[in-house]
Structure formats: structure tokens, C-alpha cells
Amino acid sequence: MTTFSFASSFPFTLSASASSNYSLTVSTLSLPVSMSSFFATTSPPNQTVCSFDDTTLRLPLAVLYSLFFIFGLVGNIFALWVFLFLQSSRNSVRVFLINCAVADLVLLVCLPFRVFYHINGNKWVLGSVACKMVGNVFYMNMYISITLLGLISLDRYLRLKGKGRARRCMRMRLWGRSWAWTWVACGALWGLSLVPLVSMIATAEDKEDKEKCFQYKKRVQAKGKAYFNAVLVLLFWLVFIMLVVSYAKIASQLLKVSRDKPDLPNAQRYEQTAKKSFFVLFLFTVCFVPYHAFRPIYIISQLRETYSCDYLKLIDRTNEVMLLFSAFNSCLDPVMYFLLSGSVRKTALQALGHRLGNRLLFLNEATSNSSMEFRRPSVPMAFPNRELNTPSIIPRTSICVINSNLCRTGLTTLPTTGQQ
């Protein structure tokens, strides 16, 4: 029996992989055409894994998130200290600002995890559950802060329309105790936020890499998370529209009073107060609008598989930059508190001491003359010349003048309201 040595017929030798490929080719050639085409179509293609590890953004993200954490932590702790221990007023805005400061502090606690992740070469060492917990807590508190800022704008507008007195009497009895409606609203907001938070943490991702976190993820198999993110985007735009309408009406009313009643005391301060309302809206727009304008593009890319790797890398890089603006809002919120409430400004300057207060004398003057608060003054009215009906008022804020004098001058759109 004659044996044919295939290797001896060639002057060279084949490696193991090459010989296996060659034998596969020979075997397929010996098969019928239909069978060979079947093997050709079912062979695994060369799939390229899209890596989102952008080394150029590691250091900038780590530095910026560190600065946000330091300045935001100092500002919000100081604001919370003023709200809880120094400020004497007990109105609805104070309740919203306390909850907003708490939400910012919880968000800031998540930033050191992001800093460590980027410093460690974008490698996560705490497991997938911890990654989802930190990421979802970050987003939950961001949207809680957004909603609270919307409620503050709505409260300012209702006070301007003279509906604050009716809301002041709104109290709810829970667990044998009477609560103000503002505390009930904030408690309901926190409670409703915990439900999707737990579900987002418990739900699995498409492909969970324990060494990766805070990066682009596909939602082809976890479409519920993508749809929930779309609902949050819709919630933001509703709050944004409410902010624009409320502050625009507040500013237009103040400017109208300044033009129509220039003889009122401190009438020139109304324009400054109107500008403050636009500045608060400006800060909100800069921090949150770019991120949520880009968010629909990000969510659509998560649900489809037809995009190239380079396009997805661009999506991930843009999302990281936009998210920086949203995180920056936690540092700017104490500035908003300072602008929203004249009593907060006054108490904060007193807490900083006389030496710093003297250097910031212009802020102290602004505190006594203009504010976003709408309340009745605590000092009595005096009319030295009743024939001329010339009011002489020493209000704590310029809006006090609105609440106390416009009723006497015939403008009934701003009736007097007491403190809540």
C-alpha cells in the first residue's frame, strides 16, 4: 500500500494555524458548491470592538470634577448652615432652597468616584453595582435640583400674582402631625425619585464590563432605561419652559412698575431686581440646556446599531463635555440662593464677619434695596403729608415697596401678602 506524504511534496513546512486553514480550504473545495457557500457565509467575521477610552479627556475631567467638588461642597454647606441655623424667615422658598442644597451635596459626593476613575486610567475597581449606584444617584439628584428650581420660579410667580396667602394656609396632616405643603411636595419628590433609582440599579445593562464606568453604553437590550432617560429630558424641557415664563413675567411686571410709578421709593431698584431674575435664568440655561439639547441624539444612538465606531466615540466625547456644564451647576447654585433671597444675602454677609462685610458693602446695600422675595415690610407706614398722599417707607427690600405701596397707588396686580 502506497502512502502519500503531503509535507514531502513541498520544499517548505506550514505552521499549525496555516496548515489548519489550508486543510479547511482543501476540504471546502472538495465539497459541492452549495455546501462550500454555506461555510463561507457562516464563518465568524472580524468584529472590531469600539473602545471609548479617551485618554485626552482623563486629566481635564479629573481636574474639573475635583474643582467642582471643592467649591461646590464649601458653597452648599455654607448655604445649608445659613438656611438651618442663621436665617430667621420661614417661607416657602427657604424649604425649596434647603432641599436643593441637600440634592447638590449628594450629587457632589459622587464626584470623587469620577475623579478616582479617571486618575486610575478609566478603570473601575468597585464592581458594576457600585458603578450603577454612583451614576444613577448623580443623575437623580441633578433632576431633583432642576425640579426644585422650577418650583421656586413657580412660587415666585404665584406670590407676584397675589396667591401666596391662600397657599400659606395649605397644610397637610401626615403621621399625626401638620406639615406645610412645601415640605410635603419636597418629600413626595424625593420619594418618587427613589423608585426609578432602585429599578435602574437593579436592571442589568446590555454588556456589563466591571472595569468600565461612566462611559457610553448601548441600550439595545435595555430599552427601558433609554426610554426613561427620554422622559427625564422631557421633564427638563417642561421645567425650563416654566422657568422662562415665570421669570419673564416677574421681570416684565417689575419693569412696568419702574416705568409707570417712578415716584415710588426705590423705584430705580426694580430694574436691578428684574435683571437678577434674568441672570438666574441665564445660569440655568448655560448649565443644563446644552446637555439636554444633545441628549436626544445620545439616546437615539444607544438604541440603534447602524452607527460607526468613530461616530459613537464622538457622541461619548460630546456627552462628557456637556455633562461638565451640568455638574458645574452645583457650584453656581449657592450664587442663585444669594440672588433669590435678600434675607439669605443679609444673613450670609453677617456670618462672614464685619471685616469681609465692609469690603462687600455694595452687596449689603443691594440686600437692603433689592431682592427676589415678595413680602410685606415689617416696619409701619408713615404719611407725613396726607394731602399729597406721599408715602414715606423704609422697607427691608425693594419688593417690600411693591407689596406695600402699589395697592395705595392703584396698581392692584400686586396685593399685599404676608410671610409664609
Short mmCIF file of C-alpha atoms in Angstrom, two decimals:
data_model
loop_
_atom_site.label_atom_id
_atom_site.label_comp_id
_atom_site.label_asym_id
_atom_site.label_seq_id
_atom_site.Cartn_x
_atom_site.Cartn_y
_atom_site.Cartn_z
CA MET A 1 0.00 0.00 0.00
CA THR A 2 1.47 3.34 -1.07
CA THR A 3 1.24 6.29 1.26
CA PHE A 4 1.37 9.86 0.00
CA SER A 5 3.21 12.30 2.20
CA PHE A 6 1.78 15.77 1.61
CA ALA A 7 4.53 17.54 3.52
CA SER A 8 7.28 15.88 1.50
CA SER A 9 5.81 17.23 -1.72
CA PHE A 10 6.67 20.85 -0.75
CA PRO A 11 10.08 22.33 -0.03
CA PHE A 12 8.71 24.29 2.98
CA THR A 13 6.74 23.49 6.10
CA LEU A 14 3.47 25.04 7.25
CA SER A 15 2.70 26.29 10.73
CA ALA A 16 -0.14 24.82 12.72
CA SER A 17 -2.57 27.69 12.03
CA ALA A 18 -1.64 27.88 8.38
CA SER A 19 -1.98 24.15 7.90
CA SER A 20 -5.39 24.18 9.55
CA ASN A 21 -6.54 27.00 7.28
CA TYR A 22 -5.14 25.19 4.28
CA SER A 23 -6.87 21.93 5.20
CA LEU A 24 -10.15 23.86 5.64
CA THR A 25 -9.72 25.34 2.17
CA VAL A 26 -8.98 21.96 0.60
CA SER A 27 -11.93 20.38 2.35
CA THR A 28 -14.34 23.07 1.22
CA LEU A 29 -13.06 22.81 -2.34
CA SER A 30 -13.84 19.11 -2.34
CA LEU A 31 -17.47 19.79 -1.29
CA PRO A 32 -20.32 20.73 -3.61
CA VAL A 33 -20.80 24.38 -4.45
CA SER A 34 -23.85 24.82 -2.22
CA MET A 35 -22.08 23.36 0.81
CA SER A 36 -18.96 25.47 0.32
CA SER A 37 -21.01 28.66 0.10
CA PHE A 38 -22.72 27.75 3.38
CA PHE A 39 -19.41 27.51 5.23
CA ALA A 40 -18.25 30.80 3.72
CA THR A 41 -21.30 32.71 5.00
CA THR A 42 -21.29 31.22 8.49
CA SER A 43 -17.63 31.83 9.26
CA PRO A 44 -17.22 34.45 12.01
CA PRO A 45 -16.43 37.92 10.63
CA ASN A 46 -13.69 40.13 12.01
CA GLN A 47 -15.63 42.26 14.50
CA THR A 48 -13.91 45.39 15.82
CA VAL A 49 -14.65 46.32 19.43
CA CYS A 50 -15.36 50.04 19.80
CA SER A 51 -13.32 51.39 22.71
CA PHE A 52 -14.48 54.61 24.40
CA ASP A 53 -11.33 55.04 26.46
CA ASP A 54 -10.40 58.61 25.53
CA THR A 55 -7.03 59.36 27.08
CA THR A 56 -7.13 63.06 26.15
CA LEU A 57 -10.08 63.76 28.46
CA ARG A 58 -8.81 61.91 31.54
CA LEU A 59 -6.79 64.72 33.10
CA PRO A 60 -9.20 67.60 32.26
CA LEU A 61 -12.16 65.66 33.63
CA ALA A 62 -10.31 64.72 36.81
CA VAL A 63 -9.17 68.32 37.43
CA LEU A 64 -12.54 69.94 36.69
CA TYR A 65 -14.55 67.47 38.74
CA SER A 66 -12.12 68.00 41.63
CA LEU A 67 -12.64 71.76 41.47
CA PHE A 68 -16.41 71.34 41.26
CA PHE A 69 -16.31 69.11 44.32
CA ILE A 70 -14.26 71.53 46.43
CA PHE A 71 -16.06 74.76 45.60
CA GLY A 72 -19.49 73.17 45.46
CA LEU A 73 -19.03 71.44 48.80
CA VAL A 74 -17.94 74.65 50.54
CA GLY A 75 -20.70 76.76 48.97
CA ASN A 76 -23.56 74.34 49.62
CA ILE A 77 -22.50 73.50 53.18
CA PHE A 78 -22.33 77.21 53.96
CA ALA A 79 -25.73 77.79 52.35
CA LEU A 80 -27.28 74.89 54.27
CA TRP A 81 -25.80 76.22 57.51
CA VAL A 82 -27.36 79.64 56.82
CA PHE A 83 -30.75 78.12 55.99
CA LEU A 84 -30.92 75.84 59.02
CA PHE A 85 -29.26 77.82 61.81
CA LEU A 86 -28.98 81.51 60.91
CA GLN A 87 -31.90 82.54 58.73
CA SER A 88 -34.94 83.53 60.75
CA SER A 89 -37.52 83.67 57.95
CA ARG A 90 -39.73 80.62 57.47
CA ASN A 91 -41.15 80.93 53.98
CA SER A 92 -41.70 78.51 51.14
CA VAL A 93 -38.55 79.47 49.27
CA ARG A 94 -36.43 78.52 52.27
CA VAL A 95 -37.85 74.98 52.19
CA PHE A 96 -37.07 74.59 48.49
CA LEU A 97 -33.57 76.01 48.90
CA ILE A 98 -32.79 73.63 51.78
CA ASN A 99 -33.79 70.63 49.67
CA CYS A 100 -31.89 71.99 46.67
CA ALA A 101 -28.72 72.34 48.76
CA VAL A 102 -29.12 68.76 50.04
CA ALA A 103 -29.56 67.47 46.46
CA ASP A 104 -26.41 69.32 45.36
CA LEU A 105 -24.43 67.88 48.27
CA VAL A 106 -25.49 64.32 47.42
CA LEU A 107 -24.54 64.95 43.79
CA LEU A 108 -21.15 66.31 44.86
CA VAL A 109 -20.44 63.16 46.88
CA CYS A 110 -20.49 61.24 43.58
CA LEU A 111 -17.75 63.38 42.01
CA PRO A 112 -14.75 61.88 43.90
CA PHE A 113 -15.64 58.48 42.40
CA ARG A 114 -15.45 60.01 38.94
CA VAL A 115 -12.14 61.68 39.76
CA PHE A 116 -10.64 58.41 41.00
CA TYR A 117 -11.93 56.59 37.91
CA HIS A 118 -10.19 59.00 35.53
CA ILE A 119 -6.98 59.11 37.57
CA ASN A 120 -6.90 55.31 37.60
CA GLY A 121 -6.76 55.20 33.82
CA ASN A 122 -10.53 54.89 33.32
CA LYS A 123 -10.59 51.60 35.22
CA TRP A 124 -13.37 50.90 37.72
CA VAL A 125 -12.44 48.66 40.66
CA LEU A 126 -15.63 48.71 42.76
CA GLY A 127 -17.86 46.47 40.65
CA SER A 128 -20.79 47.04 38.32
CA VAL A 129 -23.36 47.54 41.10
CA ALA A 130 -21.36 50.37 42.67
CA CYS A 131 -20.89 51.92 39.23
CA LYS A 132 -24.63 51.96 38.55
CA MET A 133 -25.33 53.26 42.04
CA VAL A 134 -22.93 56.22 41.76
CA GLY A 135 -24.03 57.10 38.23
CA ASN A 136 -27.77 56.93 38.92
CA VAL A 137 -27.51 58.83 42.23
CA PHE A 138 -25.66 61.57 40.33
CA TYR A 139 -28.40 61.88 37.72
CA MET A 140 -31.25 61.56 40.25
CA ASN A 141 -30.04 64.49 42.32
CA MET A 142 -29.36 66.56 39.22
CA TYR A 143 -33.01 66.26 38.18
CA ILE A 144 -34.21 66.84 41.75
CA SER A 145 -32.28 70.11 41.73
CA ILE A 146 -33.77 71.03 38.34
CA THR A 147 -37.31 70.33 39.56
CA LEU A 148 -36.79 72.34 42.76
CA LEU A 149 -35.53 75.35 40.80
CA GLY A 150 -38.67 75.10 38.69
CA LEU A 151 -40.86 75.03 41.82
CA ILE A 152 -39.04 78.11 43.14
CA SER A 153 -39.79 80.03 39.95
CA LEU A 154 -43.43 78.98 40.11
CA ASP A 155 -43.64 80.04 43.77
CA ARG A 156 -42.15 83.47 42.91
CA TYR A 157 -44.70 83.95 40.15
CA LEU A 158 -47.66 82.94 42.34
CA ARG A 159 -46.51 85.38 45.01
CA LEU A 160 -46.36 88.13 42.43
CA LYS A 161 -49.93 87.33 41.36
CA GLY A 162 -51.10 87.56 44.96
CA LYS A 163 -51.86 83.87 45.55
CA GLY A 164 -49.35 83.39 48.33
CA ARG A 165 -51.87 83.97 51.12
CA ALA A 166 -54.04 81.06 50.01
CA ARG A 167 -51.03 78.74 49.79
CA ARG A 168 -49.86 79.82 53.21
CA CYS A 169 -52.91 78.16 54.77
CA MET A 170 -52.34 74.90 52.87
CA ARG A 171 -51.22 72.31 55.38
CA MET A 172 -51.47 68.54 55.31
CA ARG A 173 -51.73 66.17 58.22
CA LEU A 174 -49.45 63.14 57.97
CA TRP A 175 -48.48 60.69 60.71
CA GLY A 176 -50.43 62.70 63.28
CA ARG A 177 -48.60 65.95 62.51
CA SER A 178 -49.47 69.00 60.44
CA TRP A 179 -46.99 69.75 57.63
CA ALA A 180 -46.66 72.70 55.27
CA TRP A 181 -47.41 71.90 51.65
CA THR A 182 -43.84 72.74 50.63
CA TRP A 183 -42.37 70.01 52.87
CA VAL A 184 -44.96 67.53 51.57
CA ALA A 185 -44.09 68.43 47.97
CA CYS A 186 -40.35 68.01 48.60
CA GLY A 187 -40.91 64.72 50.43
CA ALA A 188 -43.01 63.41 47.54
CA LEU A 189 -40.29 64.46 45.09
CA TRP A 190 -37.61 62.54 46.98
CA GLY A 191 -39.85 59.51 47.38
CA LEU A 192 -40.82 59.38 43.72
CA SER A 193 -37.16 59.71 42.73
CA LEU A 194 -36.13 56.65 44.77
CA VAL A 195 -38.42 54.31 42.81
CA PRO A 196 -36.69 54.70 39.40
CA LEU A 197 -33.31 54.89 41.14
CA VAL A 198 -33.70 51.41 42.63
CA SER A 199 -35.06 49.98 39.38
CA MET A 200 -32.20 51.46 37.32
CA ILE A 201 -29.63 49.94 39.69
CA ALA A 202 -31.34 46.54 39.74
CA THR A 203 -31.80 46.29 35.95
CA ALA A 204 -28.91 44.76 34.02
CA GLU A 205 -27.14 46.50 31.17
CA ASP A 206 -26.58 45.11 27.66
CA LYS A 207 -22.93 44.28 28.32
CA GLU A 208 -21.56 44.99 31.77
CA ASP A 209 -17.81 45.47 31.96
CA LYS A 210 -16.74 45.54 35.60
CA GLU A 211 -13.64 47.59 34.74
CA LYS A 212 -15.54 50.35 32.91
CA CYS A 213 -17.90 53.00 34.23
CA PHE A 214 -19.22 56.47 33.28
CA GLN A 215 -18.96 55.82 29.56
CA TYR A 216 -21.18 55.21 26.55
CA LYS A 217 -23.46 52.19 26.84
CA LYS A 218 -25.72 50.54 24.29
CA ARG A 219 -29.40 50.14 25.25
CA VAL A 220 -30.50 47.67 22.59
CA GLN A 221 -31.42 45.03 25.18
CA ALA A 222 -32.20 47.51 27.97
CA LYS A 223 -34.51 49.86 26.08
CA GLY A 224 -36.47 50.70 29.22
CA LYS A 225 -33.54 52.71 30.56
CA ALA A 226 -33.25 54.66 27.32
CA TYR A 227 -36.97 55.45 27.35
CA PHE A 228 -36.78 56.57 30.97
CA ASN A 229 -33.89 58.91 30.10
CA ALA A 230 -36.08 60.34 27.33
CA VAL A 231 -38.82 61.01 29.91
CA LEU A 232 -36.28 62.89 32.05
CA VAL A 233 -35.32 65.01 29.05
CA LEU A 234 -38.99 65.85 28.52
CA LEU A 235 -39.31 66.74 32.22
CA PHE A 236 -36.39 69.14 31.90
CA TRP A 237 -37.90 70.99 28.95
CA LEU A 238 -41.21 71.36 30.79
CA VAL A 239 -39.38 72.83 33.80
CA PHE A 240 -37.34 75.07 31.51
CA ILE A 241 -40.48 76.46 29.86
CA MET A 242 -41.96 77.10 33.31
CA LEU A 243 -38.79 78.94 34.33
CA VAL A 244 -38.79 81.11 31.23
CA VAL A 245 -42.47 82.04 31.56
CA SER A 246 -42.31 82.69 35.32
CA TYR A 247 -39.18 84.82 35.37
CA ALA A 248 -40.17 86.66 32.19
CA LYS A 249 -43.49 87.67 33.76
CA ILE A 250 -41.79 88.63 37.02
CA ALA A 251 -39.23 90.79 35.23
CA SER A 252 -41.80 92.41 32.93
CA GLN A 253 -44.02 93.28 35.91
CA LEU A 254 -41.12 94.85 37.79
CA LEU A 255 -40.02 96.84 34.76
CA LYS A 256 -43.58 98.01 34.24
CA VAL A 257 -43.79 99.23 37.83
CA SER A 258 -40.46 101.01 37.43
CA ARG A 259 -41.72 102.85 34.33
CA ASP A 260 -45.30 103.58 35.39
CA LYS A 261 -44.62 104.52 39.02
CA PRO A 262 -41.25 106.30 39.07
CA ASP A 263 -42.28 108.29 42.16
CA LEU A 264 -42.35 105.20 44.35
CA PRO A 265 -39.50 104.85 46.84
CA ASN A 266 -36.58 102.87 45.42
CA ALA A 267 -38.35 102.52 42.07
CA GLN A 268 -34.99 102.51 40.33
CA ARG A 269 -34.16 99.27 42.15
CA TYR A 270 -36.93 97.35 40.41
CA GLU A 271 -34.88 97.18 37.23
CA GLN A 272 -31.98 95.63 39.16
CA THR A 273 -34.30 93.00 40.61
CA ALA A 274 -35.61 92.21 37.12
CA LYS A 275 -32.06 91.73 35.88
CA LYS A 276 -31.41 89.29 38.71
CA SER A 277 -34.31 87.14 37.57
CA PHE A 278 -32.85 87.04 34.07
CA PHE A 279 -29.42 86.19 35.48
CA VAL A 280 -30.82 83.19 37.35
CA LEU A 281 -32.45 82.04 34.13
CA PHE A 282 -29.17 82.59 32.30
CA LEU A 283 -27.24 80.37 34.74
CA PHE A 284 -29.85 77.65 34.43
CA THR A 285 -29.69 77.83 30.63
CA VAL A 286 -25.89 77.68 30.44
CA CYS A 287 -25.65 74.69 32.78
CA PHE A 288 -28.48 72.46 31.61
CA VAL A 289 -29.69 73.42 28.13
CA PRO A 290 -26.59 72.24 26.16
CA TYR A 291 -26.67 68.81 27.82
CA HIS A 292 -30.40 68.27 27.29
CA ALA A 293 -30.32 69.62 23.74
CA PHE A 294 -27.74 66.96 22.89
CA ARG A 295 -29.36 64.22 24.98
CA PRO A 296 -31.92 63.05 22.33
CA ILE A 297 -29.07 62.40 19.87
CA TYR A 298 -27.27 60.40 22.54
CA ILE A 299 -30.35 58.29 23.37
CA ILE A 300 -31.12 57.54 19.70
CA SER A 301 -27.55 56.34 19.16
CA GLN A 302 -27.96 53.95 22.09
CA LEU A 303 -31.00 52.29 20.53
CA ARG A 304 -29.53 51.74 17.05
CA GLU A 305 -26.63 49.59 15.86
CA THR A 306 -26.02 51.20 12.48
CA TYR A 307 -23.59 53.90 13.56
CA SER A 308 -19.85 53.70 13.04
CA CYS A 309 -17.36 53.46 15.86
CA ASP A 310 -15.93 56.91 15.16
CA TYR A 311 -19.40 58.45 15.37
CA LEU A 312 -20.11 56.73 18.69
CA LYS A 313 -16.78 57.95 20.07
CA LEU A 314 -17.74 61.50 19.08
CA ILE A 315 -21.11 61.03 20.81
CA ASP A 316 -19.43 59.83 24.00
CA ARG A 317 -16.87 62.65 24.00
CA THR A 318 -19.51 65.32 23.42
CA ASN A 319 -21.69 63.89 26.19
CA GLU A 320 -18.82 64.08 28.66
CA VAL A 321 -18.20 67.73 27.85
CA MET A 322 -21.89 68.62 28.11
CA LEU A 323 -22.14 66.80 31.43
CA LEU A 324 -19.43 69.08 32.83
CA PHE A 325 -21.75 72.06 32.45
CA SER A 326 -24.49 70.25 34.35
CA ALA A 327 -22.11 69.34 37.18
CA PHE A 328 -20.91 72.94 37.27
CA ASN A 329 -24.41 73.97 38.32
CA SER A 330 -23.76 72.54 41.80
CA CYS A 331 -21.14 75.27 42.27
CA LEU A 332 -23.41 78.01 40.93
CA ASP A 333 -26.49 77.11 42.95
CA PRO A 334 -25.20 78.94 46.08
CA VAL A 335 -24.91 82.03 43.87
CA MET A 336 -28.55 81.55 42.87
CA TYR A 337 -29.53 81.28 46.54
CA PHE A 338 -27.72 84.55 47.14
CA LEU A 339 -29.68 86.23 44.35
CA LEU A 340 -33.07 84.69 45.09
CA SER A 341 -33.33 85.76 48.71
CA GLY A 342 -32.39 89.09 50.23
CA SER A 343 -32.55 87.63 53.74
CA VAL A 344 -30.02 84.97 52.70
CA ARG A 345 -27.65 87.66 51.44
CA LYS A 346 -28.01 89.68 54.60
CA THR A 347 -27.52 86.66 56.88
CA ALA A 348 -24.58 85.38 54.84
CA LEU A 349 -22.78 88.72 54.98
CA GLN A 350 -23.33 88.91 58.71
CA ALA A 351 -21.98 85.38 59.12
CA LEU A 352 -18.86 86.20 57.10
CA GLY A 353 -17.97 88.89 59.60
CA HIS A 354 -17.77 92.63 59.70
CA ARG A 355 -14.36 92.78 58.06
CA LEU A 356 -15.44 90.96 54.93
CA GLY A 357 -18.86 92.58 55.11
CA ASN A 358 -17.28 96.02 54.91
CA ARG A 359 -15.36 95.00 51.81
CA LEU A 360 -18.61 93.75 50.29
CA LEU A 361 -20.53 96.85 51.25
CA PHE A 362 -22.15 97.09 47.83
CA LEU A 363 -23.70 93.67 48.39
CA ASN A 364 -25.04 94.78 51.73
CA GLU A 365 -26.64 97.80 50.10
CA ALA A 366 -28.14 95.58 47.43
CA THR A 367 -29.52 93.36 50.16
CA SER A 368 -31.41 96.22 51.74
CA ASN A 369 -32.74 97.57 48.47
CA SER A 370 -33.46 94.73 46.08
CA SER A 371 -34.48 91.13 46.31
CA MET A 372 -36.39 88.40 44.58
CA GLU A 373 -38.55 87.92 47.65
CA PHE A 374 -42.10 89.22 47.74
CA ARG A 375 -43.25 90.03 51.24
CA ARG A 376 -44.81 92.70 53.39
CA PRO A 377 -42.45 95.03 55.24
CA SER A 378 -42.12 94.74 58.97
CA VAL A 379 -41.92 98.50 59.61
CA PRO A 380 -45.09 100.62 59.84
CA MET A 381 -46.15 103.08 57.19
CA ALA A 382 -45.91 106.79 57.76
CA PHE A 383 -47.63 109.54 55.78
CA PRO A 384 -46.23 112.94 56.80
CA ASN A 385 -48.25 114.74 54.12
CA ARG A 386 -51.66 113.14 53.79
CA GLU A 387 -52.95 115.84 51.44
CA LEU A 388 -50.30 114.98 48.89
CA ASN A 389 -50.54 111.29 49.83
CA THR A 390 -46.78 110.92 49.69
CA PRO A 391 -45.68 107.68 51.29
CA SER A 392 -42.56 107.52 53.39
CA ILE A 393 -41.40 103.95 53.70
CA ILE A 394 -38.24 102.27 54.94
CA PRO A 395 -38.68 98.71 53.62
CA ARG A 396 -36.27 95.84 54.05
CA THR A 397 -36.32 95.07 50.34
CA SER A 398 -37.43 96.76 47.19
CA ILE A 399 -40.13 94.16 46.67
CA CYS A 400 -41.48 95.19 50.05
CA VAL A 401 -42.23 98.52 48.42
CA ILE A 402 -44.20 96.74 45.74
CA ASN A 403 -46.29 94.82 48.22
CA SER A 404 -46.99 97.79 50.49
CA ASN A 405 -47.33 100.80 48.20
CA LEU A 406 -48.72 99.70 44.89
CA CYS A 407 -52.08 98.95 46.46
CA ARG A 408 -52.21 102.59 47.61
CA THR A 409 -51.25 103.90 44.18
CA GLY A 410 -53.92 101.97 42.32
CA LEU A 411 -51.92 99.04 40.93
CA THR A 412 -53.84 96.02 42.13
CA THR A 413 -51.82 93.31 40.40
CA LEU A 414 -49.50 93.08 43.38
CA PRO A 415 -51.65 92.76 46.52
CA THR A 416 -50.05 92.55 49.90
CA THR A 417 -49.06 89.12 51.10
CA GLY A 418 -47.61 88.11 54.41
CA GLN A 419 -44.73 85.81 55.05
CA GLN A 420 -45.21 82.14 54.82
#
